[in-house]
Amino acid sequence: MSALSCRESGGLRTGGWGRPGGMLRTLWQGLRQLTGDDAYERYLAHHHRHHPGAPVECRRTFWRREIERRWARGAQRCC
Amino acid sequence: MPQRLPAIALWTAISLLGASALGGIALNRGESINAAWFVVAAVCVYLVAYRFYGGWIAARVLSLDASRATPAERLENGRDFVPTSRWIVFGHHFAAIAGAGPLIGPTLAAQFGYLPGTLWLLAGAVLGGCVQDMLVLFCSTRRDGRSLGQMARDELGRAGGTAAMLATLLIILILIGVLGLVVVKAMAHSPWSTFTVFSTVPIALVVGVYLRRIRPGRVLEGTALGVALLLLGVLGGGLLGSWPTLYAAFDWDGRALAGFVIAYGFVAAILPVWLLLAPRDYLSTFVKLGVVLMLATAIVLISPEVKMPPLTRFVDGTGPIFSGDLFPFLFITLACGAISGFHALVASGTTPKLLARESDIRLIGYGAMAAESFVGVLALVAASVLDPGVYFAINTAAGVVGADPTAATATITSWGFPVTAAQMRALAESVGEVSLFGRTGGAPSLAVGMASIFGSAFGHGLLATWYHFAIMFEAVFILTTLDAGTRVGRFIMQDMLGAFWTPLGRTSWYPSVVLSSLLVVGGWGYFLYIGVIDPNGGINILWPLFGIANQLLAAIALAVVTVILVRSSRARYAWVSALPLAWLVVVTTSASLQKLFAADPGVGFFAAARELTAKLAAGALPPERAAIAPQLIFNQQLDGWMTAFFLVLVWVVVIDTLYRCLRREAVGAPRSARNPESPYVRTQLP
């Protein structure tokens, strides 16, 4: 397996905590990641990394599959 | 050593602060106490436990190794297996484990006073629940994310595996039944609540279509739209009063609402997931995290006075909300928030596939459970800031204190908790409800508590809106659990049916989908129906059954990890899971035995059936009670047999565990030959 950088492997991309703008950007990225809002961008990054040149799914097709994959067997939602 | 001094000083200060806050809560007599002390005591206990006990388990018991590649890294596929930042995994995990349980359980347990519940939430979590979640997460991570059922089969053999599968299915059925009851009780004869809860269905559909057709995958946009619509739904319900016909159209009794909920559950289970379940889950997660943060902020901001006494007279077992002595029924009632077996299902399977580093197991396993326990403490505070008289008037069924407001308030006052019919009328009016008497299930009293806290923090004029906002908040994620849980139950059911006739096991074969969905919905629907027709409010029969089932699942999870610890050269630390396991076995066994054999009809299922049979034969029941009596008798007996079955399952697992641990001692086999941990691979992550 090739070396994965934290960025590609889904680590939280920090915009630098020092500056207020950077902090907001980090929070925004965290929120997007937590809700799955950035799932398509992550798919693209993963795809380009591991299957360069192969055809890429469009956003719509990707999301059809993604939602099916995540919920088709229900979801563990606790008491 | 000198450079460690600041850390030593800091942790000494946190320990002392926590100890004095806890001491203040425990020893307080006669004076009212500020809710801020609960927050301080709880946070300090979690911090100290996380730093020292959690840290010790991570370092010594499990020897967590940050250099070991996790399944997420080794098997990365960009979909299930994705190394993810620890705080994001924490958020996902917390959102999956925290549901209605830690809100309802502590609300009910407040009938004993605030002290037993608070102490058990803290002790149970840091010594039991957090440990369970962390160990299960560890075991599953070392096994490429295997589920609890698979690990039980691997470690305990066929009997243990079957017990885990049956316990999972039954707990899902009872859980959904009792949560359905909570929603139905909150909506009964409350058009505003009913409108608000009903409106969440079309809102989820709109968000589903938005995320599929209009802006595919723009989750945050869809969620923002949905949350705005949910708030409009809350406000819209308040305007219903201006249109009498519309108002009457949303005025239903419990039975009709139970019918709606059951029909909804079936339709939701066979609809495509993108249309209803996925958008509902997005909304529910967002609302849940948001409201929990809001509640914590509001309690810290306004520091309300706690009015509940530390102990009430009901520790003697005569409680009006649920009967039974403090031991074992406090520990059955307060399952979620202290030790919850359900978490083992989340901690095995989904979460291990996201961990970027093995060392994150402490934060996510131990830390997220501490956070859930904190939610339980907040719920207990919300119940305890109400006047105790008001709390009991809301939560005690008409079957216990009578339907007449004057008589009911007189009875509750005679218990030592003064309340008047006029006070209850004024309160109901201020929150926009027709009546707050006998609104069992925990949701209405939690909503009144939350509304009074939010009202003081963010504006008192909106009490009625806050109340229905709280009802909406509870209903949104209860209905998500209902929808998601029905699907999980369906797959277990299809798995089991497939053993009899292979086509039924095919998960995409439509007749099998419909049949198994019907069976699962029928299962929980029956429990919901039992609860709705029960004159004592349903909670007294269903919640203990749910608690026993949940603790049974926790016992199975702890048994599995104990066997793994013993087999993997960690035997001398096996007490870490074996002690909570022993405690759970004692609690579930004694609670089950009491539920089976107690002579008090409030406690024993069979005693209740016998009493009712005798009354029916003697003609001592009023006609409307006599009409449903045969059904109530059958239900009590059914619940009794369910309890007996749980008891047998617990002991099958215990004997199996003992046998496997002792045999290991005798043979000296180093670890399970069939399922060793995945081999060590060095991480490539920076």
mmCIF file of C-alpha atoms in Angstrom, chain B residues 280-567:
data_model
loop_
_atom_site.group_PDB
_atom_site.id
_atom_site.type_symbol
_atom_site.label_atom_id
_atom_site.label_comp_id
_atom_site.label_asym_id
_atom_site.label_seq_id
_atom_site.Cartn_x
_atom_site.Cartn_y
_atom_site.Cartn_z
ATOM 1 C CA ARG B 280 -34.560 11.661 8.644
ATOM 2 C CA ASP B 281 -31.261 10.444 9.983
ATOM 3 C CA TYR B 282 -29.469 13.617 8.839
ATOM 4 C CA LEU B 283 -32.095 15.798 10.516
ATOM 5 C CA SER B 284 -32.208 13.717 13.660
ATOM 6 C CA THR B 285 -28.439 13.744 14.136
ATOM 7 C CA PHE B 286 -28.266 17.489 13.628
ATOM 8 C CA VAL B 287 -31.180 18.257 15.944
ATOM 9 C CA LYS B 288 -29.907 15.816 18.565
ATOM 10 C CA LEU B 289 -26.396 17.240 18.766
ATOM 11 C CA GLY B 290 -27.751 20.787 18.635
ATOM 12 C CA VAL B 291 -30.270 20.342 21.429
ATOM 13 C CA VAL B 292 -27.847 18.469 23.691
ATOM 14 C CA LEU B 293 -25.389 21.360 23.355
ATOM 15 C CA MET B 294 -28.189 23.866 23.944
ATOM 16 C CA LEU B 295 -29.376 22.041 27.070
ATOM 17 C CA ALA B 296 -25.866 21.878 28.534
ATOM 18 C CA THR B 297 -25.309 25.570 27.782
ATOM 19 C CA ALA B 298 -28.654 26.586 29.245
ATOM 20 C CA ILE B 299 -28.154 24.594 32.469
ATOM 21 C CA VAL B 300 -24.704 26.137 32.948
ATOM 22 C CA LEU B 301 -26.000 29.617 32.063
ATOM 23 C CA ILE B 302 -28.982 29.775 34.369
ATOM 24 C CA SER B 303 -27.948 27.211 37.028
ATOM 25 C CA PRO B 304 -31.521 26.350 38.059
ATOM 26 C CA GLU B 305 -32.357 25.184 41.575
ATOM 27 C CA VAL B 306 -33.048 21.462 41.902
ATOM 28 C CA LYS B 307 -36.359 20.942 43.690
ATOM 29 C CA MET B 308 -36.450 17.141 43.856
ATOM 30 C CA PRO B 309 -35.266 15.759 47.222
ATOM 31 C CA PRO B 310 -32.138 13.562 47.170
ATOM 32 C CA LEU B 311 -34.188 10.511 48.140
ATOM 33 C CA THR B 312 -37.943 10.019 48.028
ATOM 34 C CA ARG B 313 -40.062 7.576 49.988
ATOM 35 C CA PHE B 314 -40.376 5.439 46.858
ATOM 36 C CA VAL B 315 -37.013 3.771 47.430
ATOM 37 C CA ASP B 316 -39.175 1.272 49.369
ATOM 38 C CA GLY B 317 -40.541 -0.093 46.103
ATOM 39 C CA THR B 318 -43.961 1.569 46.067
ATOM 40 C CA GLY B 319 -43.120 4.023 43.283
ATOM 41 C CA PRO B 320 -46.064 5.244 41.196
ATOM 42 C CA ILE B 321 -44.085 5.492 37.931
ATOM 43 C CA PHE B 322 -42.564 2.047 38.090
ATOM 44 C CA SER B 323 -42.746 -0.360 41.017
ATOM 45 C CA GLY B 324 -39.911 -2.226 42.639
ATOM 46 C CA ASP B 325 -37.129 -1.568 45.116
ATOM 47 C CA LEU B 326 -34.139 0.623 44.452
ATOM 48 C CA PHE B 327 -32.138 -2.554 43.975
ATOM 49 C CA PRO B 328 -32.379 -3.920 41.333
ATOM 50 C CA PHE B 329 -34.868 -1.674 39.549
ATOM 51 C CA LEU B 330 -32.826 1.530 39.540
ATOM 52 C CA PHE B 331 -30.147 -0.346 37.610
ATOM 53 C CA ILE B 332 -32.681 -1.781 35.179
ATOM 54 C CA THR B 333 -34.345 1.588 34.619
ATOM 55 C CA LEU B 334 -31.090 3.470 34.163
ATOM 56 C CA ALA B 335 -29.537 1.239 31.536
ATOM 57 C CA CYS B 336 -28.734 3.820 28.881
ATOM 58 C CA GLY B 337 -26.432 6.474 30.260
ATOM 59 C CA ALA B 338 -24.769 3.975 32.629
ATOM 60 C CA ILE B 339 -24.258 0.633 30.856
ATOM 61 C CA SER B 340 -26.015 0.056 27.579
ATOM 62 C CA GLY B 341 -25.615 -3.191 25.670
ATOM 63 C CA PHE B 342 -26.872 -1.563 22.514
ATOM 64 C CA HIS B 343 -23.614 0.380 22.250
ATOM 65 C CA ALA B 344 -21.779 -2.872 21.658
ATOM 66 C CA LEU B 345 -23.596 -3.084 18.327
ATOM 67 C CA VAL B 346 -22.286 0.340 17.282
ATOM 68 C CA ALA B 347 -18.808 -0.163 18.733
ATOM 69 C CA SER B 348 -18.467 -3.344 16.695
ATOM 70 C CA GLY B 349 -19.130 -3.024 13.013
ATOM 71 C CA THR B 350 -19.383 0.629 12.015
ATOM 72 C CA THR B 351 -17.033 2.669 14.185
ATOM 73 C CA PRO B 352 -13.923 0.383 14.012
ATOM 74 C CA LYS B 353 -13.860 0.837 10.240
ATOM 75 C CA LEU B 354 -13.291 4.586 10.660
ATOM 76 C CA LEU B 355 -10.528 4.629 13.284
ATOM 77 C CA ALA B 356 -7.332 6.098 11.896
ATOM 78 C CA ARG B 357 -5.273 5.095 14.918
ATOM 79 C CA GLU B 358 -5.636 2.431 17.518
ATOM 80 C CA SER B 359 -4.869 4.985 20.218
ATOM 81 C CA ASP B 360 -8.125 6.792 19.335
ATOM 82 C CA ILE B 361 -10.031 3.895 20.936
ATOM 83 C CA ARG B 362 -9.822 5.567 24.338
ATOM 84 C CA LEU B 363 -11.390 8.830 23.202
ATOM 85 C CA ILE B 364 -14.083 7.170 21.135
ATOM 86 C CA GLY B 365 -14.888 4.141 23.294
ATOM 87 C CA TYR B 366 -14.474 5.613 26.753
ATOM 88 C CA GLY B 367 -14.994 9.302 25.941
ATOM 89 C CA ALA B 368 -18.186 9.075 23.866
ATOM 90 C CA MET B 369 -19.869 6.952 26.529
ATOM 91 C CA ALA B 370 -18.892 9.490 29.197
ATOM 92 C CA ALA B 371 -20.543 12.113 27.001
ATOM 93 C CA GLU B 372 -23.698 10.032 26.774
ATOM 94 C CA SER B 373 -23.711 9.591 30.534
ATOM 95 C CA PHE B 374 -23.498 13.389 30.773
ATOM 96 C CA VAL B 375 -26.652 13.623 28.635
ATOM 97 C CA GLY B 376 -28.287 11.341 31.207
ATOM 98 C CA VAL B 377 -27.223 13.682 34.019
ATOM 99 C CA LEU B 378 -28.689 16.643 32.093
ATOM 100 C CA ALA B 379 -31.989 14.760 31.706
ATOM 101 C CA LEU B 380 -32.017 13.975 35.408
ATOM 102 C CA VAL B 381 -31.431 17.657 36.165
ATOM 103 C CA ALA B 382 -34.261 18.618 33.800
ATOM 104 C CA ALA B 383 -36.615 16.277 35.705
ATOM 105 C CA SER B 384 -35.361 17.511 39.079
ATOM 106 C CA VAL B 385 -35.872 21.229 38.449
ATOM 107 C CA LEU B 386 -39.621 20.612 38.269
ATOM 108 C CA ASP B 387 -41.652 20.801 41.471
ATOM 109 C CA PRO B 388 -41.739 17.163 42.608
ATOM 110 C CA GLY B 389 -45.523 17.344 42.821
ATOM 111 C CA VAL B 390 -45.703 18.466 39.212
ATOM 112 C CA TYR B 391 -43.228 15.760 38.180
ATOM 113 C CA PHE B 392 -45.359 13.040 39.767
ATOM 114 C CA ALA B 393 -48.611 14.482 38.434
ATOM 115 C CA ILE B 394 -47.272 14.375 34.869
ATOM 116 C CA ASN B 395 -45.700 10.929 35.112
ATOM 117 C CA THR B 396 -48.260 8.998 37.149
ATOM 118 C CA ALA B 397 -50.955 7.208 35.175
ATOM 119 C CA ALA B 398 -54.637 7.754 35.768
ATOM 120 C CA GLY B 399 -54.855 4.056 36.657
ATOM 121 C CA VAL B 400 -52.725 4.796 39.739
ATOM 122 C CA VAL B 401 -54.038 8.127 41.058
ATOM 123 C CA GLY B 402 -57.385 8.415 39.284
ATOM 124 C CA ALA B 403 -58.480 10.567 36.351
ATOM 125 C CA ASP B 404 -60.059 13.351 38.383
ATOM 126 C CA PRO B 405 -57.565 16.246 38.772
ATOM 127 C CA THR B 406 -58.629 17.160 42.290
ATOM 128 C CA ALA B 407 -58.412 13.560 43.526
ATOM 129 C CA ALA B 408 -55.113 12.959 41.715
ATOM 130 C CA THR B 409 -53.455 16.079 43.131
ATOM 131 C CA ALA B 410 -54.802 15.243 46.598
ATOM 132 C CA THR B 411 -53.229 11.762 46.416
ATOM 133 C CA ILE B 412 -49.890 13.123 45.192
ATOM 134 C CA THR B 413 -49.942 15.825 47.878
ATOM 135 C CA SER B 414 -50.578 13.120 50.489
ATOM 136 C CA TRP B 415 -47.309 11.457 49.386
ATOM 137 C CA GLY B 416 -45.538 14.595 50.543
ATOM 138 C CA PHE B 417 -45.271 16.325 47.140
ATOM 139 C CA PRO B 418 -47.682 19.250 47.240
ATOM 140 C CA VAL B 419 -49.408 20.127 43.976
ATOM 141 C CA THR B 420 -52.805 21.578 43.140
ATOM 142 C CA ALA B 421 -55.192 21.080 40.251
ATOM 143 C CA ALA B 422 -55.071 24.831 39.576
ATOM 144 C CA GLN B 423 -51.255 24.758 39.385
ATOM 145 C CA MET B 424 -51.379 21.903 36.864
ATOM 146 C CA ARG B 425 -54.045 23.698 34.831
ATOM 147 C CA ALA B 426 -51.961 26.865 34.683
ATOM 148 C CA LEU B 427 -48.852 24.894 33.709
ATOM 149 C CA ALA B 428 -50.702 23.017 30.967
ATOM 150 C CA GLU B 429 -52.023 26.317 29.633
ATOM 151 C CA SER B 430 -48.585 27.924 29.655
ATOM 152 C CA VAL B 431 -47.113 25.092 27.553
ATOM 153 C CA GLY B 432 -50.095 25.006 25.204
ATOM 154 C CA GLU B 433 -51.462 21.630 26.256
ATOM 155 C CA VAL B 434 -55.000 20.648 27.236
ATOM 156 C CA SER B 435 -53.863 18.628 30.249
ATOM 157 C CA LEU B 436 -50.590 17.397 31.714
ATOM 158 C CA PHE B 437 -52.100 14.790 34.030
ATOM 159 C CA GLY B 438 -50.997 11.208 33.586
ATOM 160 C CA ARG B 439 -48.775 11.956 30.581
ATOM 161 C CA THR B 440 -46.607 8.908 31.150
ATOM 162 C CA GLY B 441 -43.624 7.920 29.074
ATOM 163 C CA GLY B 442 -41.195 10.552 30.289
ATOM 164 C CA ALA B 443 -41.274 12.746 27.189
ATOM 165 C CA PRO B 444 -43.843 15.328 28.382
ATOM 166 C CA SER B 445 -42.157 15.811 31.775
ATOM 167 C CA LEU B 446 -38.742 16.071 30.115
ATOM 168 C CA ALA B 447 -40.218 18.590 27.688
ATOM 169 C CA VAL B 448 -41.708 20.647 30.550
ATOM 170 C CA GLY B 449 -38.325 20.567 32.306
ATOM 171 C CA MET B 450 -36.439 21.521 29.162
ATOM 172 C CA ALA B 451 -38.974 24.225 28.314
ATOM 173 C CA SER B 452 -38.573 25.795 31.751
ATOM 174 C CA ILE B 453 -34.768 25.695 31.418
ATOM 175 C CA PHE B 454 -34.736 27.018 27.834
ATOM 176 C CA GLY B 455 -37.413 29.514 28.783
ATOM 177 C CA SER B 456 -35.311 30.972 31.606
ATOM 178 C CA ALA B 457 -32.190 31.008 29.465
ATOM 179 C CA PHE B 458 -33.520 32.202 26.124
ATOM 180 C CA GLY B 459 -36.851 33.925 26.783
ATOM 181 C CA HIS B 460 -39.795 32.962 28.960
ATOM 182 C CA GLY B 461 -42.579 34.150 26.695
ATOM 183 C CA LEU B 462 -42.063 31.192 24.420
ATOM 184 C CA LEU B 463 -42.711 28.423 26.955
ATOM 185 C CA ALA B 464 -45.290 26.653 24.787
ATOM 186 C CA THR B 465 -43.006 26.795 21.760
ATOM 187 C CA TRP B 466 -40.080 25.439 23.755
ATOM 188 C CA TYR B 467 -42.248 22.633 25.064
ATOM 189 C CA HIS B 468 -43.255 21.522 21.580
ATOM 190 C CA PHE B 469 -39.746 22.067 20.306
ATOM 191 C CA ALA B 470 -38.599 19.559 22.940
ATOM 192 C CA ILE B 471 -41.353 17.127 21.922
ATOM 193 C CA MET B 472 -40.315 17.487 18.264
ATOM 194 C CA PHE B 473 -36.682 16.898 19.234
ATOM 195 C CA GLU B 474 -37.532 13.654 21.028
ATOM 196 C CA ALA B 475 -39.927 12.470 18.336
ATOM 197 C CA VAL B 476 -37.502 13.098 15.470
ATOM 198 C CA PHE B 477 -34.889 10.732 16.704
ATOM 199 C CA ILE B 478 -37.315 8.229 18.196
ATOM 200 C CA LEU B 479 -38.898 7.880 14.763
ATOM 201 C CA THR B 480 -35.423 7.553 13.217
ATOM 202 C CA THR B 481 -34.626 4.754 15.661
ATOM 203 C CA LEU B 482 -37.951 3.165 14.784
ATOM 204 C CA ASP B 483 -37.263 3.283 11.065
ATOM 205 C CA ALA B 484 -33.586 2.264 11.260
ATOM 206 C CA GLY B 485 -34.208 -0.377 13.926
ATOM 207 C CA THR B 486 -37.013 -1.978 11.926
ATOM 208 C CA ARG B 487 -34.583 -2.443 9.042
ATOM 209 C CA VAL B 488 -31.872 -3.879 11.283
ATOM 210 C CA GLY B 489 -34.444 -6.247 12.792
ATOM 211 C CA ARG B 490 -35.621 -7.182 9.319
ATOM 212 C CA PHE B 491 -32.154 -8.311 8.267
ATOM 213 C CA ILE B 492 -31.764 -10.441 11.393
ATOM 214 C CA MET B 493 -35.232 -11.862 10.738
ATOM 215 C CA GLN B 494 -34.349 -12.643 7.100
ATOM 216 C CA ASP B 495 -31.163 -14.276 8.292
ATOM 217 C CA MET B 496 -33.158 -16.515 10.621
ATOM 218 C CA LEU B 497 -35.943 -17.232 8.119
ATOM 219 C CA GLY B 498 -33.342 -18.080 5.481
ATOM 220 C CA ALA B 499 -32.292 -20.993 7.658
ATOM 221 C CA PHE B 500 -35.745 -22.513 7.158
ATOM 222 C CA TRP B 501 -36.314 -21.645 3.498
ATOM 223 C CA THR B 502 -33.444 -20.180 1.503
ATOM 224 C CA PRO B 503 -35.399 -17.669 -0.646
ATOM 225 C CA LEU B 504 -36.616 -15.943 2.521
ATOM 226 C CA GLY B 505 -33.011 -15.198 3.354
ATOM 227 C CA ARG B 506 -32.505 -13.233 0.124
ATOM 228 C CA THR B 507 -32.476 -9.662 1.300
ATOM 229 C CA SER B 508 -33.528 -8.176 -2.033
ATOM 230 C CA TRP B 509 -36.412 -10.557 -2.747
ATOM 231 C CA TYR B 510 -39.485 -8.375 -2.389
ATOM 232 C CA PRO B 511 -41.880 -10.931 -0.817
ATOM 233 C CA SER B 512 -39.238 -11.706 1.780
ATOM 234 C CA VAL B 513 -38.760 -7.987 2.467
ATOM 235 C CA VAL B 514 -42.484 -7.499 2.970
ATOM 236 C CA LEU B 515 -42.939 -10.633 5.094
ATOM 237 C CA SER B 516 -39.999 -9.981 7.376
ATOM 238 C CA SER B 517 -40.913 -6.283 7.704
ATOM 239 C CA LEU B 518 -44.438 -7.333 8.673
ATOM 240 C CA LEU B 519 -43.070 -9.725 11.286
ATOM 241 C CA VAL B 520 -40.747 -7.110 12.794
ATOM 242 C CA VAL B 521 -43.339 -4.312 12.751
ATOM 243 C CA GLY B 522 -45.917 -6.760 14.117
ATOM 244 C CA GLY B 523 -43.510 -7.669 16.918
ATOM 245 C CA TRP B 524 -42.841 -4.162 18.150
ATOM 246 C CA GLY B 525 -46.341 -3.037 17.216
ATOM 247 C CA TYR B 526 -47.712 -5.591 19.647
ATOM 248 C CA PHE B 527 -45.563 -4.271 22.487
ATOM 249 C CA LEU B 528 -46.613 -0.732 21.615
ATOM 250 C CA TYR B 529 -50.257 -1.797 21.664
ATOM 251 C CA ILE B 530 -49.793 -3.543 25.037
ATOM 252 C CA GLY B 531 -48.398 -0.301 26.422
ATOM 253 C CA VAL B 532 -51.167 1.882 25.018
ATOM 254 C CA ILE B 533 -54.070 -0.148 26.404
ATOM 255 C CA ASP B 534 -52.421 -0.610 29.799
ATOM 256 C CA PRO B 535 -54.376 1.454 32.350
ATOM 257 C CA ASN B 536 -51.198 2.057 34.345
ATOM 258 C CA GLY B 537 -49.528 3.875 31.485
ATOM 259 C CA GLY B 538 -47.540 1.027 29.912
ATOM 260 C CA ILE B 539 -44.160 2.187 31.138
ATOM 261 C CA ASN B 540 -44.362 0.086 34.290
ATOM 262 C CA ILE B 541 -44.594 -3.125 32.251
ATOM 263 C CA LEU B 542 -42.482 -2.256 29.210
ATOM 264 C CA TRP B 543 -39.536 -0.240 30.523
ATOM 265 C CA PRO B 544 -38.251 -2.977 32.915
ATOM 266 C CA LEU B 545 -38.534 -5.489 30.075
ATOM 267 C CA PHE B 546 -36.484 -3.174 27.879
ATOM 268 C CA GLY B 547 -33.962 -2.586 30.661
ATOM 269 C CA ILE B 548 -33.499 -6.295 31.268
ATOM 270 C CA ALA B 549 -33.043 -6.922 27.539
ATOM 271 C CA ASN B 550 -30.505 -4.093 27.252
ATOM 272 C CA GLN B 551 -28.532 -5.318 30.269
ATOM 273 C CA LEU B 552 -28.658 -8.837 28.842
ATOM 274 C CA LEU B 553 -27.045 -7.569 25.646
ATOM 275 C CA ALA B 554 -24.428 -5.737 27.733
ATOM 276 C CA ALA B 555 -23.752 -8.982 29.610
ATOM 277 C CA ILE B 556 -23.207 -10.799 26.306
ATOM 278 C CA ALA B 557 -20.818 -8.075 25.121
ATOM 279 C CA LEU B 558 -18.870 -8.129 28.397
ATOM 280 C CA ALA B 559 -18.775 -11.942 28.314
ATOM 281 C CA VAL B 560 -17.296 -11.878 24.821
ATOM 282 C CA VAL B 561 -14.582 -9.382 25.762
ATOM 283 C CA THR B 562 -13.837 -11.237 29.008
ATOM 284 C CA VAL B 563 -13.227 -14.444 27.067
ATOM 285 C CA ILE B 564 -11.036 -12.519 24.622
ATOM 286 C CA LEU B 565 -9.033 -10.945 27.477
ATOM 287 C CA VAL B 566 -8.536 -14.325 29.121
ATOM 288 C CA ARG B 567 -7.459 -15.933 25.874
#
